[in-house]
mmCIF file of C-alpha atoms in Angstrom:
data_model
loop_
_atom_site.group_PDB
_atom_site.id
_atom_site.type_symbol
_atom_site.label_atom_id
_atom_site.label_comp_id
_atom_site.label_asym_id
_atom_site.label_seq_id
_atom_site.Cartn_x
_atom_site.Cartn_y
_atom_site.Cartn_z
ATOM 1 C CA MET A 18 94.805 148.502 34.440
ATOM 2 C CA GLN A 19 91.515 147.026 34.271
ATOM 3 C CA GLU A 20 92.904 143.538 34.206
ATOM 4 C CA LYS A 21 94.916 143.775 37.354
ATOM 5 C CA ALA A 22 92.305 145.125 39.224
ATOM 6 C CA GLU A 23 89.843 142.126 37.968
ATOM 7 C CA ASP A 24 93.155 139.457 38.950
ATOM 8 C CA SER A 25 93.482 141.444 42.244
ATOM 9 C CA GLY A 26 89.869 140.838 43.525
ATOM 10 C CA LYS A 27 89.763 136.961 42.454
ATOM 11 C CA ALA A 28 92.840 136.667 44.242
ATOM 12 C CA ARG A 29 90.826 138.149 47.435
ATOM 13 C CA ARG A 30 87.922 136.218 46.643
ATOM 14 C CA GLU A 31 89.957 132.795 46.255
ATOM 15 C CA THR A 32 91.674 133.676 49.908
ATOM 16 C CA ARG A 33 88.116 134.789 51.417
ATOM 17 C CA GLN A 34 87.069 131.076 50.024
ATOM 18 C CA LEU A 35 89.400 129.431 51.372
ATOM 19 C CA LYS A 36 88.617 130.664 55.074
ATOM 20 C CA ARG A 37 85.304 129.659 54.402
ATOM 21 C CA LEU A 38 86.322 126.470 53.396
ATOM 22 C CA GLU A 39 88.528 125.524 55.939
ATOM 23 C CA ARG A 40 85.816 126.758 58.693
ATOM 24 C CA LEU A 41 83.006 124.679 56.737
ATOM 25 C CA MET A 42 85.319 121.850 57.147
ATOM 26 C CA ASP A 43 85.955 122.627 61.085
ATOM 27 C CA VAL A 44 82.330 122.269 61.071
ATOM 28 C CA VAL A 45 81.856 118.921 59.781
ATOM 29 C CA PHE A 46 84.754 117.285 61.686
ATOM 30 C CA ALA A 47 83.200 119.052 64.994
ATOM 31 C CA LEU A 48 80.078 117.039 63.842
ATOM 32 C CA ILE A 49 81.864 114.080 63.378
ATOM 33 C CA LEU A 50 82.538 114.075 67.234
ATOM 34 C CA TRP A 51 79.492 115.412 68.643
ATOM 35 C CA ARG A 52 78.001 112.473 67.127
ATOM 36 C CA ALA A 53 80.597 110.111 68.028
ATOM 37 C CA ILE A 54 80.145 111.410 71.491
ATOM 38 C CA THR A 55 76.687 110.765 71.654
ATOM 39 C CA PHE A 56 77.389 106.756 71.537
ATOM 40 C CA PHE A 57 78.939 107.504 74.477
ATOM 41 C CA PRO A 58 76.602 105.308 76.638
ATOM 42 C CA THR A 59 74.673 106.279 79.996
ATOM 43 C CA PRO A 60 74.674 104.018 83.147
ATOM 44 C CA THR A 61 71.788 104.376 84.998
ATOM 45 C CA ASP A 62 71.375 105.038 88.788
ATOM 46 C CA LYS A 63 71.729 101.525 89.270
ATOM 47 C CA GLN A 64 74.562 100.864 87.095
ATOM 48 C CA PHE A 65 76.528 104.132 88.178
ATOM 49 C CA SER A 66 78.843 102.287 91.031
ATOM 50 C CA TRP A 67 82.445 100.533 90.869
ATOM 51 C CA GLU A 68 81.062 96.877 91.527
ATOM 52 C CA LYS A 69 78.548 97.072 88.111
ATOM 53 C CA ILE A 70 80.627 99.970 85.750
ATOM 54 C CA GLY A 71 82.951 96.731 84.371
ATOM 55 C CA PRO A 72 80.110 95.007 83.297
ATOM 56 C CA PHE A 73 78.024 97.874 82.104
ATOM 57 C CA LEU A 74 81.136 99.045 79.965
ATOM 58 C CA SER A 75 81.687 95.395 79.004
ATOM 59 C CA THR A 76 78.465 95.292 77.765
ATOM 60 C CA ASN A 77 78.635 98.442 75.881
ATOM 61 C CA ILE A 78 82.358 97.701 74.541
ATOM 62 C CA GLY A 79 80.924 98.457 70.976
ATOM 63 C CA ASP A 80 79.451 102.052 71.211
ATOM 64 C CA LEU A 81 82.467 102.638 73.278
ATOM 65 C CA ALA A 82 84.470 101.688 70.418
ATOM 66 C CA PHE A 83 83.214 103.816 67.916
ATOM 67 C CA VAL A 84 83.199 106.486 70.267
ATOM 68 C CA LEU A 85 87.417 106.172 69.885
ATOM 69 C CA ILE A 86 87.516 105.104 66.666
ATOM 70 C CA GLY A 87 85.406 108.607 65.518
ATOM 71 C CA ILE A 88 88.024 110.399 67.705
ATOM 72 C CA LEU A 89 90.143 109.028 66.473
ATOM 73 C CA VAL A 90 89.045 109.791 62.837
ATOM 74 C CA VAL A 91 88.592 113.573 63.318
ATOM 75 C CA ILE A 92 92.332 114.039 65.361
ATOM 76 C CA VAL A 93 93.911 112.285 61.988
ATOM 77 C CA PHE A 94 91.776 114.050 58.918
ATOM 78 C CA TRP A 95 91.795 117.091 60.744
ATOM 79 C CA LEU A 96 95.446 117.307 61.608
ATOM 80 C CA GLN A 97 96.102 116.129 57.709
ATOM 81 C CA ASN A 98 93.818 118.939 56.568
ATOM 82 C CA ASN A 99 95.485 121.247 58.621
ATOM 83 C CA LEU A 100 98.880 119.972 57.129
ATOM 84 C CA LEU A 101 97.662 120.627 53.449
ATOM 85 C CA PHE A 102 95.305 123.784 53.897
ATOM 86 C CA GLY A 103 97.963 125.702 55.538
ATOM 87 C CA ASN A 104 100.016 125.629 52.946
ATOM 88 C CA LEU A 105 97.346 127.017 50.524
ATOM 89 C CA HIS A 106 96.995 130.835 49.510
ATOM 90 C CA ALA A 107 93.903 130.072 48.093
ATOM 91 C CA THR A 108 91.278 127.677 46.808
ATOM 92 C CA ASP A 109 89.449 127.918 43.443
ATOM 93 C CA LYS A 110 85.835 126.715 42.197
ATOM 94 C CA SER A 111 87.174 123.126 41.273
ATOM 95 C CA HIS A 112 89.516 122.793 44.371
ATOM 96 C CA THR A 113 86.554 123.668 46.737
ATOM 97 C CA ILE A 114 84.395 121.162 44.720
ATOM 98 C CA ILE A 115 86.975 118.423 45.307
ATOM 99 C CA SER A 116 87.171 119.573 48.905
ATOM 100 C CA ILE A 117 83.828 119.106 49.805
ATOM 101 C CA LEU A 118 83.755 115.735 47.888
ATOM 102 C CA GLN A 119 86.020 114.300 50.438
ATOM 103 C CA LEU A 120 84.448 115.376 53.370
ATOM 104 C CA PHE A 121 81.297 113.186 51.882
ATOM 105 C CA PHE A 122 83.108 110.446 51.347
ATOM 106 C CA LEU A 123 84.632 111.335 54.837
ATOM 107 C CA LEU A 124 81.315 111.232 56.057
ATOM 108 C CA ILE A 125 80.569 107.880 54.336
ATOM 109 C CA PHE A 126 83.817 106.175 55.757
ATOM 110 C CA VAL A 127 82.301 107.142 59.110
ATOM 111 C CA ARG A 128 79.108 105.844 59.361
ATOM 112 C CA SER A 129 80.857 102.377 57.416
ATOM 113 C CA LEU A 130 82.658 102.455 60.417
ATOM 114 C CA ARG A 131 79.681 102.587 62.810
ATOM 115 C CA VAL A 132 78.143 99.765 60.063
ATOM 116 C CA GLY A 133 81.199 97.505 61.368
ATOM 117 C CA VAL A 134 80.459 98.381 64.820
ATOM 118 C CA GLU A 135 76.347 97.261 64.827
ATOM 119 C CA LEU A 136 76.731 94.744 62.260
ATOM 120 C CA GLU A 137 78.773 91.464 63.189
ATOM 121 C CA PRO A 138 81.816 91.720 62.287
ATOM 122 C CA SER A 139 82.495 90.246 58.633
ATOM 123 C CA TYR A 140 84.606 90.442 55.189
ATOM 124 C CA ILE A 141 81.788 92.406 53.661
ATOM 125 C CA THR A 142 82.103 95.090 56.686
ATOM 126 C CA ARG A 143 86.055 94.922 56.723
ATOM 127 C CA THR A 144 85.719 95.191 52.608
ATOM 128 C CA LEU A 145 83.372 98.292 52.563
ATOM 129 C CA GLU A 146 85.793 100.110 55.642
ATOM 130 C CA SER A 147 88.482 99.510 53.631
ATOM 131 C CA ILE A 148 86.923 100.715 49.755
ATOM 132 C CA SER A 149 85.579 104.017 51.853
ATOM 133 C CA ALA A 150 89.075 104.903 53.158
ATOM 134 C CA ALA A 151 90.813 104.095 49.866
ATOM 135 C CA ILE A 152 88.121 106.785 48.312
ATOM 136 C CA VAL A 153 88.811 109.378 51.047
ATOM 137 C CA GLY A 154 92.311 108.965 50.159
ATOM 138 C CA VAL A 155 91.776 109.348 46.547
ATOM 139 C CA VAL A 156 89.957 112.037 46.254
ATOM 140 C CA SER A 157 92.128 113.873 49.102
ATOM 141 C CA SER A 158 95.150 113.079 46.473
ATOM 142 C CA TRP A 159 93.271 114.316 43.978
ATOM 143 C CA GLY A 160 92.523 118.229 45.794
ATOM 144 C CA TRP A 161 96.634 118.244 46.473
ATOM 145 C CA TRP A 162 97.514 117.029 43.130
ATOM 146 C CA TYR A 163 94.931 119.678 41.664
ATOM 147 C CA ALA A 164 96.262 122.560 44.035
ATOM 148 C CA ILE A 165 100.518 122.144 43.422
ATOM 149 C CA LYS A 166 100.103 121.548 39.880
ATOM 150 C CA ASN A 167 101.653 124.914 38.641
ATOM 151 C CA ARG A 168 101.822 126.054 41.861
ATOM 152 C CA ARG A 169 98.567 127.271 41.021
ATOM 153 C CA LEU A 170 96.994 127.258 44.798
ATOM 154 C CA LEU A 171 100.357 126.595 46.617
ATOM 155 C CA SER A 172 101.851 129.324 49.005
ATOM 156 C CA PRO A 173 104.990 131.327 47.935
ATOM 157 C CA GLU A 174 106.646 129.723 50.209
ATOM 158 C CA VAL A 175 106.400 126.296 50.169
ATOM 159 C CA THR A 176 109.059 124.390 48.193
ATOM 160 C CA ASP A 177 108.142 122.043 44.909
ATOM 161 C CA GLN A 178 110.315 119.262 46.806
ATOM 162 C CA TYR A 179 108.150 119.601 50.259
ATOM 163 C CA ALA A 180 105.032 119.581 47.984
ATOM 164 C CA LEU A 181 106.058 116.205 46.232
ATOM 165 C CA GLN A 182 106.836 114.806 50.007
ATOM 166 C CA LEU A 183 103.343 115.820 51.110
ATOM 167 C CA ARG A 184 101.893 114.223 47.603
ATOM 168 C CA ASP A 185 103.574 110.918 48.627
ATOM 169 C CA ARG A 186 102.417 110.232 52.105
ATOM 170 C CA ILE A 187 98.865 111.050 50.944
ATOM 171 C CA LEU A 188 99.011 108.943 48.344
ATOM 172 C CA ALA A 189 100.197 106.021 50.066
ATOM 173 C CA GLU A 190 97.530 106.418 52.346
ATOM 174 C CA PRO A 191 94.518 105.032 49.916
ATOM 175 C CA LEU A 192 97.513 102.709 48.300
ATOM 176 C CA THR A 193 97.413 101.088 51.867
ATOM 177 C CA ALA A 194 93.651 100.822 52.228
ATOM 178 C CA PHE A 195 93.414 99.110 48.662
ATOM 179 C CA ILE A 196 96.321 96.813 50.039
ATOM 180 C CA THR A 197 94.011 95.576 52.854
ATOM 181 C CA LEU A 198 91.344 94.443 50.669
ATOM 182 C CA PRO A 199 92.342 91.215 50.041
ATOM 183 C CA PHE A 200 93.284 90.749 53.452
ATOM 184 C CA ALA A 201 89.631 91.676 54.242
ATOM 185 C CA PHE A 202 88.187 88.134 53.009
ATOM 186 C CA VAL A 203 91.180 86.421 54.442
ATOM 187 C CA ASN A 204 91.312 86.946 58.470
ATOM 188 C CA PRO A 205 90.141 90.140 60.219
ATOM 189 C CA ILE A 206 93.710 89.973 62.391
ATOM 190 C CA LEU A 207 95.589 90.045 59.010
ATOM 191 C CA TRP A 208 93.587 92.814 57.756
ATOM 192 C CA GLU A 209 94.214 94.978 61.103
ATOM 193 C CA ILE A 210 98.104 94.681 60.958
ATOM 194 C CA SER A 211 97.433 94.917 57.014
ATOM 195 C CA TRP A 212 97.307 98.776 57.959
ATOM 196 C CA CYS A 213 100.304 99.101 59.435
ATOM 197 C CA SER A 214 101.862 98.832 56.211
ATOM 198 C CA TYR A 215 101.025 102.299 55.756
ATOM 199 C CA PRO A 216 104.945 103.866 56.301
ATOM 200 C CA LEU A 217 106.565 100.961 53.881
ATOM 201 C CA VAL A 218 103.834 102.330 51.351
ATOM 202 C CA VAL A 219 105.119 105.661 52.031
ATOM 203 C CA TRP A 220 108.791 104.524 51.484
ATOM 204 C CA LEU A 221 108.203 102.735 48.398
ATOM 205 C CA VAL A 222 106.077 105.517 46.747
ATOM 206 C CA ARG A 223 109.049 108.001 47.555
ATOM 207 C CA ARG A 224 111.667 105.557 46.243
ATOM 208 C CA TRP A 225 109.656 105.077 42.766
ATOM 209 C CA ARG A 226 108.871 109.168 42.339
ATOM 210 C CA ARG A 227 112.986 109.603 43.132
ATOM 211 C CA THR A 228 113.808 106.429 40.489
ATOM 212 C CA LYS A 229 111.486 108.095 37.629
ATOM 213 C CA VAL A 230 113.024 111.380 38.138
ATOM 214 C CA LYS A 231 116.027 109.955 37.729
#
């Protein structure tokens, strides 16, 4: 009887902990969005006219690019986080630590994007962005793998097949980032195009898993 009460109490704590973890991650995403918006350049009274707004925007194209990238990063990673956490019923100590690590490396990734805007684009900045994106993807895959192993944190209504499909999609992200690494040393246009290999990587990962199951 006492063991059942302890298990029930632990389940309630882990459910509440998941909600707190989600709030923490929402706050971080909100801060990233706010920080990106603060880089939006403010024109002076003289620049605030139809004749001069064009030159003003072209002069501050780097800051504008970072604002757009920051918004895109928040949208992409928040949607992913919402998708994954929406399929969990609870979290535990290990999963929480992994999730916080993911937030940390996400902030590093955002910082690498800012460095790429502030400095002259080069293979160094491109490599930094690819590596930081790969680390974020690896940690995200690690967290989902931990959650679905033996269905330890999965909601009862989530099927094993769907959990594996999400695993393949998440695993494709760091793999795509690793694929972009060689192109960072070759050509900036090829490096940007290489990010479009993501759908192909998802397909290859799923095909590999089906072959392995057979």
